[in-house]
């Protein structure tokens, strides 16, 4: 007989089912499932507010990135790169900075410009 392996969602579902039976305290359930009480209470709260669907894994990605290069700057870099494909990020930034003598808000550093060009 093969080993039984539970996915994280199956483990959460079983944890909630055992919690609803009220046969063990939350502390005992957490010990049984090998999780912290903080996680146990978090799962219970999510279940009570949204049902089983709310127990699914959530993205840990931030909603916003305050240091992200502004989209208009990325577009300017891409358009200039299309006209001058042999230029690197440093030269592209110097060229675009020359077109903005009063300062270029959101001007990225050369490594940021390189990564912006690579993801475009």
Tab-separated table of N, CA and C in Angstrom:
chain	number	residue	atom	x	y	z
A	1	UNK	N	0.849	-1.176	0.000
A	1	UNK	CA	0.000	0.000	0.000
A	1	UNK	C	0.893	1.238	0.000
A	2	UNK	N	0.653	2.203	-0.908
A	2	UNK	CA	1.511	3.389	-0.997
A	2	UNK	C	1.320	4.311	0.212
A	3	UNK	N	2.344	5.122	0.437
A	3	UNK	CA	2.276	6.082	1.535
A	3	UNK	C	1.202	7.108	1.237
A	4	UNK	N	0.529	7.506	2.255
A	4	UNK	CA	-0.512	8.521	2.110
A	4	UNK	C	0.115	9.901	2.266
A	5	UNK	N	0.005	10.713	1.228
A	5	UNK	CA	0.526	12.065	1.288
A	5	UNK	C	-0.633	13.029	1.101
A	6	UNK	N	-0.743	13.967	2.019
A	6	UNK	CA	-1.816	14.945	1.953
A	6	UNK	C	-1.294	16.253	1.396
A	7	UNK	N	-2.107	16.867	0.563
A	7	UNK	CA	-1.761	18.198	0.091
A	7	UNK	C	-2.058	19.178	1.227
A	8	UNK	N	-1.488	20.368	1.192
A	8	UNK	CA	-1.785	21.348	2.242
A	8	UNK	C	-3.285	21.653	2.358
A	9	UNK	N	-3.978	21.680	1.221
A	9	UNK	CA	-5.414	21.956	1.257
A	9	UNK	C	-6.171	20.812	1.940
A	10	UNK	N	-5.768	19.563	1.685
A	10	UNK	CA	-6.408	18.418	2.336
A	10	UNK	C	-6.176	18.459	3.845
A	11	UNK	N	-4.960	18.831	4.243
A	11	UNK	CA	-4.647	18.922	5.664
A	11	UNK	C	-5.503	19.998	6.332
A	12	UNK	N	-5.661	21.128	5.666
A	12	UNK	CA	-6.484	22.206	6.230
A	12	UNK	C	-7.939	21.762	6.343
A	13	UNK	N	-8.420	21.063	5.318
A	13	UNK	CA	-9.809	20.589	5.335
A	13	UNK	C	-10.025	19.607	6.486
A	14	UNK	N	-9.084	18.697	6.684
A	14	UNK	CA	-9.210	17.746	7.793
A	14	UNK	C	-9.119	18.459	9.139
A	15	UNK	N	-8.247	19.454	9.226
A	15	UNK	CA	-8.124	20.225	10.459
A	15	UNK	C	-9.458	20.888	10.802
A	16	UNK	N	-10.091	21.510	9.805
A	16	UNK	CA	-11.375	22.188	10.035
A	16	UNK	C	-12.453	21.170	10.396
A	17	UNK	N	-12.464	20.019	9.731
A	17	UNK	CA	-13.461	18.986	10.050
A	17	UNK	C	-13.302	18.526	11.493
A	18	UNK	N	-12.075	18.304	11.926
A	18	UNK	CA	-11.836	17.908	13.319
A	18	UNK	C	-12.206	19.033	14.281
A	19	UNK	N	-11.957	20.259	13.884
A	19	UNK	CA	-12.322	21.408	14.730
A	19	UNK	C	-13.842	21.474	14.900
A	20	UNK	N	-14.577	21.243	13.810
A	20	UNK	CA	-16.042	21.322	13.878
A	20	UNK	C	-16.639	20.187	14.700
A	21	UNK	N	-15.948	19.034	14.805
A	21	UNK	CA	-16.425	17.935	15.646
A	21	UNK	C	-16.285	18.271	17.131
A	22	UNK	N	-15.409	19.209	17.449
A	22	UNK	CA	-15.164	19.665	18.825
A	22	UNK	C	-14.690	18.534	19.738
A	23	UNK	N	-13.986	17.568	19.161
A	23	UNK	CA	-13.490	16.460	19.980
A	23	UNK	C	-12.198	16.827	20.707
A	24	UNK	N	-11.422	17.754	20.132
A	24	UNK	CA	-10.167	18.188	20.746
A	24	UNK	C	-10.135	19.708	20.815
A	25	UNK	N	-9.327	20.228	21.722
A	25	UNK	CA	-9.163	21.678	21.786
A	25	UNK	C	-8.312	22.126	20.597
A	26	UNK	N	-8.301	23.416	20.338
A	26	UNK	CA	-7.513	23.945	19.229
A	26	UNK	C	-6.033	23.647	19.457
A	27	UNK	N	-5.574	23.774	20.684
A	27	UNK	CA	-4.174	23.483	20.993
A	27	UNK	C	-3.830	22.033	20.671
A	28	UNK	N	-4.702	21.112	21.076
A	28	UNK	CA	-4.455	19.696	20.793
A	28	UNK	C	-4.497	19.399	19.292
A	29	UNK	N	-5.431	20.040	18.597
A	29	UNK	CA	-5.505	19.855	17.145
A	29	UNK	C	-4.226	20.341	16.466
A	30	UNK	N	-3.755	21.497	16.897
A	30	UNK	CA	-2.533	22.057	16.305
A	30	UNK	C	-1.337	21.151	16.558
A	31	UNK	N	-1.258	20.601	17.752
A	31	UNK	CA	-0.179	19.653	18.053
A	31	UNK	C	-0.294	18.410	17.174
A	32	UNK	N	-1.517	17.910	17.014
A	32	UNK	CA	-1.750	16.720	16.206
A	32	UNK	C	-1.345	16.954	14.742
A	33	UNK	N	-1.655	18.115	14.196
A	33	UNK	CA	-1.361	18.414	12.794
A	33	UNK	C	0.028	19.024	12.591
A	34	UNK	N	0.724	19.283	13.689
A	34	UNK	CA	2.084	19.803	13.582
A	34	UNK	C	2.163	21.231	13.092
A	35	UNK	N	1.186	22.049	13.496
A	35	UNK	CA	1.183	23.459	13.103
A	35	UNK	C	1.150	24.318	14.357
A	36	UNK	N	1.445	25.588	14.199
A	36	UNK	CA	1.385	26.489	15.342
A	36	UNK	C	-0.071	26.854	15.629
A	37	UNK	N	-0.327	27.276	16.862
A	37	UNK	CA	-1.687	27.710	17.201
A	37	UNK	C	-2.075	28.924	16.378
A	38	UNK	N	-1.100	29.780	16.087
A	38	UNK	CA	-1.375	30.964	15.276
A	38	UNK	C	-1.925	30.556	13.907
A	39	UNK	N	-1.301	29.545	13.284
A	39	UNK	CA	-1.788	29.050	11.993
A	39	UNK	C	-3.163	28.409	12.146
A	40	UNK	N	-3.346	27.648	13.199
A	40	UNK	CA	-4.641	27.003	13.436
A	40	UNK	C	-5.765	28.017	13.562
A	41	UNK	N	-5.542	29.045	14.359
A	41	UNK	CA	-6.572	30.079	14.517
A	41	UNK	C	-6.780	30.856	13.222
A	42	UNK	N	-5.708	31.039	12.455
A	42	UNK	CA	-5.828	31.729	11.168
A	42	UNK	C	-6.710	30.912	10.220
A	43	UNK	N	-6.485	29.588	10.164
A	43	UNK	CA	-7.302	28.734	9.305
A	43	UNK	C	-8.757	28.740	9.745
A	44	UNK	N	-8.992	28.697	11.060
A	44	UNK	CA	-10.365	28.701	11.569
A	44	UNK	C	-11.058	30.007	11.203
A	45	UNK	N	-10.350	31.114	11.374
A	45	UNK	CA	-10.954	32.422	11.054
A	45	UNK	C	-11.263	32.530	9.558
A	46	UNK	N	-10.333	32.079	8.731
A	46	UNK	CA	-10.582	32.127	7.286
A	46	UNK	C	-11.771	31.256	6.912
A	47	UNK	N	-11.873	30.081	7.519
A	47	UNK	CA	-12.991	29.186	7.230
A	47	UNK	C	-14.315	29.832	7.650
A	48	UNK	N	-14.336	30.436	8.823
A	48	UNK	CA	-15.579	31.043	9.320
A	48	UNK	C	-16.014	32.231	8.471
A	49	UNK	N	-15.064	32.921	7.857
A	49	UNK	CA	-15.416	34.091	7.041
A	49	UNK	C	-15.687	33.758	5.582
A	50	UNK	N	-15.083	32.666	5.061
A	50	UNK	CA	-15.231	32.416	3.637
A	50	UNK	C	-15.427	30.979	3.229
A	51	UNK	N	-15.574	30.076	4.173
A	51	UNK	CA	-15.768	28.674	3.818
A	51	UNK	C	-14.472	28.006	3.405
A	52	UNK	N	-14.601	26.814	2.842
A	52	UNK	CA	-13.424	26.026	2.475
A	52	UNK	C	-12.594	26.700	1.385
A	53	UNK	N	-13.235	27.440	0.503
A	53	UNK	CA	-12.498	28.090	-0.583
A	53	UNK	C	-11.480	29.100	-0.049
A	54	UNK	N	-11.760	29.692	1.101
A	54	UNK	CA	-10.854	30.698	1.652
A	54	UNK	C	-9.604	30.083	2.274
A	55	UNK	N	-9.542	28.757	2.368
A	55	UNK	CA	-8.363	28.090	2.927
A	55	UNK	C	-7.273	27.867	1.881
A	56	UNK	N	-7.561	28.142	0.625
A	56	UNK	CA	-6.572	27.934	-0.434
A	56	UNK	C	-5.376	28.860	-0.219
A	57	UNK	N	-4.231	28.425	-0.738
A	57	UNK	CA	-3.013	29.224	-0.613
A	57	UNK	C	-3.225	30.595	-1.252
A	58	UNK	N	-2.703	31.618	-0.613
A	58	UNK	CA	-2.813	32.980	-1.121
A	58	UNK	C	-1.454	33.447	-1.630
A	59	UNK	N	-1.516	34.348	-2.569
A	59	UNK	CA	-0.276	34.905	-3.109
A	59	UNK	C	0.404	35.767	-2.053
A	60	UNK	N	1.726	35.670	-1.993
A	60	UNK	CA	2.487	36.493	-1.061
A	60	UNK	C	3.092	37.706	-1.769
A	61	UNK	N	2.771	37.849	-3.019
A	61	UNK	CA	3.307	38.951	-3.808
A	61	UNK	C	2.703	40.267	-3.322
A	62	UNK	N	3.507	41.297	-3.194
A	62	UNK	CA	2.968	42.587	-2.765
A	62	UNK	C	1.989	43.145	-3.802
A	63	UNK	N	1.018	43.908	-3.342
A	63	UNK	CA	0.037	44.502	-4.252
A	63	UNK	C	0.661	45.626	-5.069
A	64	UNK	N	1.568	46.366	-4.472
A	64	UNK	CA	2.245	47.459	-5.149
A	64	UNK	C	3.736	47.410	-4.835
A	65	UNK	N	4.524	47.984	-5.703
A	65	UNK	CA	5.959	48.085	-5.492
A	65	UNK	C	6.339	49.557	-5.653
A	66	UNK	N	6.571	50.266	-4.544
A	66	UNK	CA	6.808	51.707	-4.637
A	66	UNK	C	8.077	52.076	-5.389
A	67	UNK	N	9.022	51.169	-5.522
A	67	UNK	CA	10.266	51.487	-6.210
A	67	UNK	C	10.270	51.013	-7.663
A	68	UNK	N	9.136	50.559	-8.155
A	68	UNK	CA	9.056	50.074	-9.522
A	68	UNK	C	9.252	51.229	-10.498
A	69	UNK	N	9.955	50.969	-11.588
A	69	UNK	CA	10.182	51.986	-12.616
A	69	UNK	C	8.843	52.357	-13.237
A	70	UNK	N	8.534	53.670	-13.319
A	70	UNK	CA	7.245	54.088	-13.903
A	70	UNK	C	7.075	53.572	-15.332
A	71	UNK	N	5.855	53.253	-15.686
A	71	UNK	CA	5.556	52.666	-16.993
A	71	UNK	C	5.970	53.577	-18.146
A	72	UNK	N	5.778	54.896	-17.998
A	72	UNK	CA	6.150	55.803	-19.085
A	72	UNK	C	7.667	55.816	-19.321
A	73	UNK	N	8.446	55.617	-18.270
A	73	UNK	CA	9.900	55.537	-18.405
A	73	UNK	C	10.282	54.250	-19.124
A	74	UNK	N	9.652	53.158	-18.765
A	74	UNK	CA	9.921	51.876	-19.421
A	74	UNK	C	9.572	51.975	-20.903
A	75	UNK	N	8.426	52.588	-21.211
A	75	UNK	CA	8.024	52.740	-22.615
A	75	UNK	C	9.016	53.595	-23.383
A	76	UNK	N	9.506	54.678	-22.776
A	76	UNK	CA	10.498	55.527	-23.437
A	76	UNK	C	11.777	54.743	-23.702
A	77	UNK	N	12.200	53.929	-22.749
A	77	UNK	CA	13.388	53.093	-22.941
A	77	UNK	C	13.193	52.102	-24.089
A	78	UNK	N	12.039	51.476	-24.132
A	78	UNK	CA	11.757	50.473	-25.163
A	78	UNK	C	11.721	51.122	-26.540
A	79	UNK	N	11.045	52.261	-26.649
A	79	UNK	CA	10.950	52.946	-27.951
A	79	UNK	C	12.326	53.392	-28.438
A	80	UNK	N	13.145	53.926	-27.525
A	80	UNK	CA	14.487	54.350	-27.905
A	80	UNK	C	15.346	53.148	-28.273
A	81	UNK	N	15.187	52.044	-27.567
A	81	UNK	CA	15.952	50.829	-27.856
A	81	UNK	C	15.587	50.277	-29.227
A	82	UNK	N	14.310	50.399	-29.613
A	82	UNK	CA	13.890	49.931	-30.939
A	82	UNK	C	14.558	50.743	-32.048
A	83	UNK	N	14.765	52.044	-31.806
A	83	UNK	CA	15.428	52.903	-32.788
A	83	UNK	C	16.938	52.699	-32.795
A	84	UNK	N	17.492	52.309	-31.639
A	84	UNK	CA	18.937	52.128	-31.492
A	84	UNK	C	19.202	50.783	-30.806
A	85	UNK	N	19.062	49.681	-31.538
A	85	UNK	CA	19.169	48.356	-30.906
A	85	UNK	C	20.552	48.008	-30.357
A	86	UNK	N	21.585	48.688	-30.804
A	86	UNK	CA	22.928	48.348	-30.321
A	86	UNK	C	23.298	49.102	-29.048
A	87	UNK	N	22.484	50.053	-28.626
A	87	UNK	CA	22.785	50.836	-27.428
A	87	UNK	C	22.444	50.041	-26.172
A	88	UNK	N	23.269	50.210	-25.167
A	88	UNK	CA	23.012	49.594	-23.874
A	88	UNK	C	22.201	50.528	-22.991
A	89	UNK	N	21.909	50.075	-21.799
A	89	UNK	CA	21.069	50.838	-20.874
A	89	UNK	C	21.709	52.174	-20.492
A	90	UNK	N	23.010	52.171	-20.288
A	90	UNK	CA	23.697	53.388	-19.871
A	90	UNK	C	23.573	54.476	-20.932
A	91	UNK	N	23.772	54.112	-22.185
A	91	UNK	CA	23.690	55.080	-23.282
A	91	UNK	C	22.241	55.520	-23.503
A	92	UNK	N	21.308	54.584	-23.386
A	92	UNK	CA	19.890	54.935	-23.533
A	92	UNK	C	19.474	55.946	-22.469
A	93	UNK	N	19.908	55.725	-21.236
A	93	UNK	CA	19.561	56.653	-20.161
A	93	UNK	C	20.185	58.025	-20.387
A	94	UNK	N	21.434	58.058	-20.847
A	94	UNK	CA	22.091	59.341	-21.130
A	94	UNK	C	21.353	60.078	-22.242
A	95	UNK	N	20.957	59.359	-23.281
A	95	UNK	CA	20.225	59.955	-24.396
A	95	UNK	C	18.883	60.527	-23.929
A	96	UNK	N	18.141	59.735	-23.177
A	96	UNK	CA	16.825	60.182	-22.707
A	96	UNK	C	16.949	61.308	-21.679
A	97	UNK	N	17.996	61.281	-20.870
A	97	UNK	CA	18.204	62.361	-19.898
A	97	UNK	C	18.500	63.665	-20.610
A	98	UNK	N	19.204	63.587	-21.744
A	98	UNK	CA	19.487	64.778	-22.532
A	98	UNK	C	18.227	65.392	-23.115
A	99	UNK	N	17.222	64.614	-23.325
A	99	UNK	CA	15.936	65.125	-23.836
A	99	UNK	C	15.081	65.742	-22.733
A	100	UNK	N	15.486	65.547	-21.502
A	100	UNK	CA	14.760	66.092	-20.354
A	100	UNK	C	15.737	66.944	-19.539
A	101	UNK	N	16.073	68.170	-20.029
A	101	UNK	CA	17.084	68.971	-19.339
A	101	UNK	C	16.670	69.427	-17.939
A	102	UNK	N	15.396	69.505	-17.680
A	102	UNK	CA	14.920	69.946	-16.362
A	102	UNK	C	14.902	68.817	-15.345
A	103	UNK	N	15.398	67.675	-15.711
A	103	UNK	CA	15.377	66.520	-14.811
A	103	UNK	C	14.387	65.490	-15.312
A	104	UNK	N	14.669	64.271	-15.036
A	104	UNK	CA	13.827	63.176	-15.515
A	104	UNK	C	13.258	62.452	-14.323
A	105	UNK	N	12.011	62.734	-13.978
A	105	UNK	CA	11.428	62.071	-12.800
A	105	UNK	C	11.291	60.564	-13.030
A	106	UNK	N	11.721	59.819	-12.056
A	106	UNK	CA	11.629	58.367	-12.160
A	106	UNK	C	12.751	57.748	-12.965
A	107	UNK	N	13.832	58.497	-13.189
A	107	UNK	CA	14.958	57.968	-13.967
A	107	UNK	C	15.569	56.788	-13.221
A	108	UNK	N	15.585	55.612	-13.849
A	108	UNK	CA	16.131	54.432	-13.173
A	108	UNK	C	17.652	54.387	-13.253
A	109	UNK	N	18.237	53.587	-12.416
A	109	UNK	CA	19.663	53.300	-12.492
A	109	UNK	C	19.891	52.362	-13.678
A	110	UNK	N	21.118	52.333	-14.224
A	110	UNK	CA	21.365	51.453	-15.374
A	110	UNK	C	20.971	49.986	-15.167
A	111	UNK	N	21.229	49.370	-13.987
A	111	UNK	CA	20.781	47.975	-13.838
A	111	UNK	C	19.256	47.824	-13.899
A	112	UNK	N	18.526	48.812	-13.367
A	112	UNK	CA	17.064	48.762	-13.430
A	112	UNK	C	16.596	48.912	-14.867
A	113	UNK	N	17.258	49.794	-15.604
A	113	UNK	CA	16.898	49.982	-17.018
A	113	UNK	C	17.161	48.699	-17.802
A	114	UNK	N	18.271	48.038	-17.512
A	114	UNK	CA	18.585	46.788	-18.192
A	114	UNK	C	17.514	45.739	-17.917
A	115	UNK	N	17.087	45.626	-16.668
A	115	UNK	CA	16.057	44.628	-16.347
A	115	UNK	C	14.721	45.019	-16.967
A	116	UNK	N	14.427	46.312	-17.067
A	116	UNK	CA	13.184	46.753	-17.700
A	116	UNK	C	13.193	46.396	-19.190
A	117	UNK	N	14.351	46.538	-19.822
A	117	UNK	CA	14.459	46.188	-21.239
A	117	UNK	C	14.379	44.682	-21.427
A	118	UNK	N	14.884	43.937	-20.488
A	118	UNK	CA	14.864	42.481	-20.594
A	118	UNK	C	13.492	41.890	-20.417
A	119	UNK	N	12.623	42.543	-19.643
A	119	UNK	CA	11.278	42.006	-19.407
A	119	UNK	C	10.288	42.491	-20.432
A	120	UNK	N	10.684	43.423	-21.267
A	120	UNK	CA	9.752	43.972	-22.253
A	120	UNK	C	9.675	43.101	-23.481
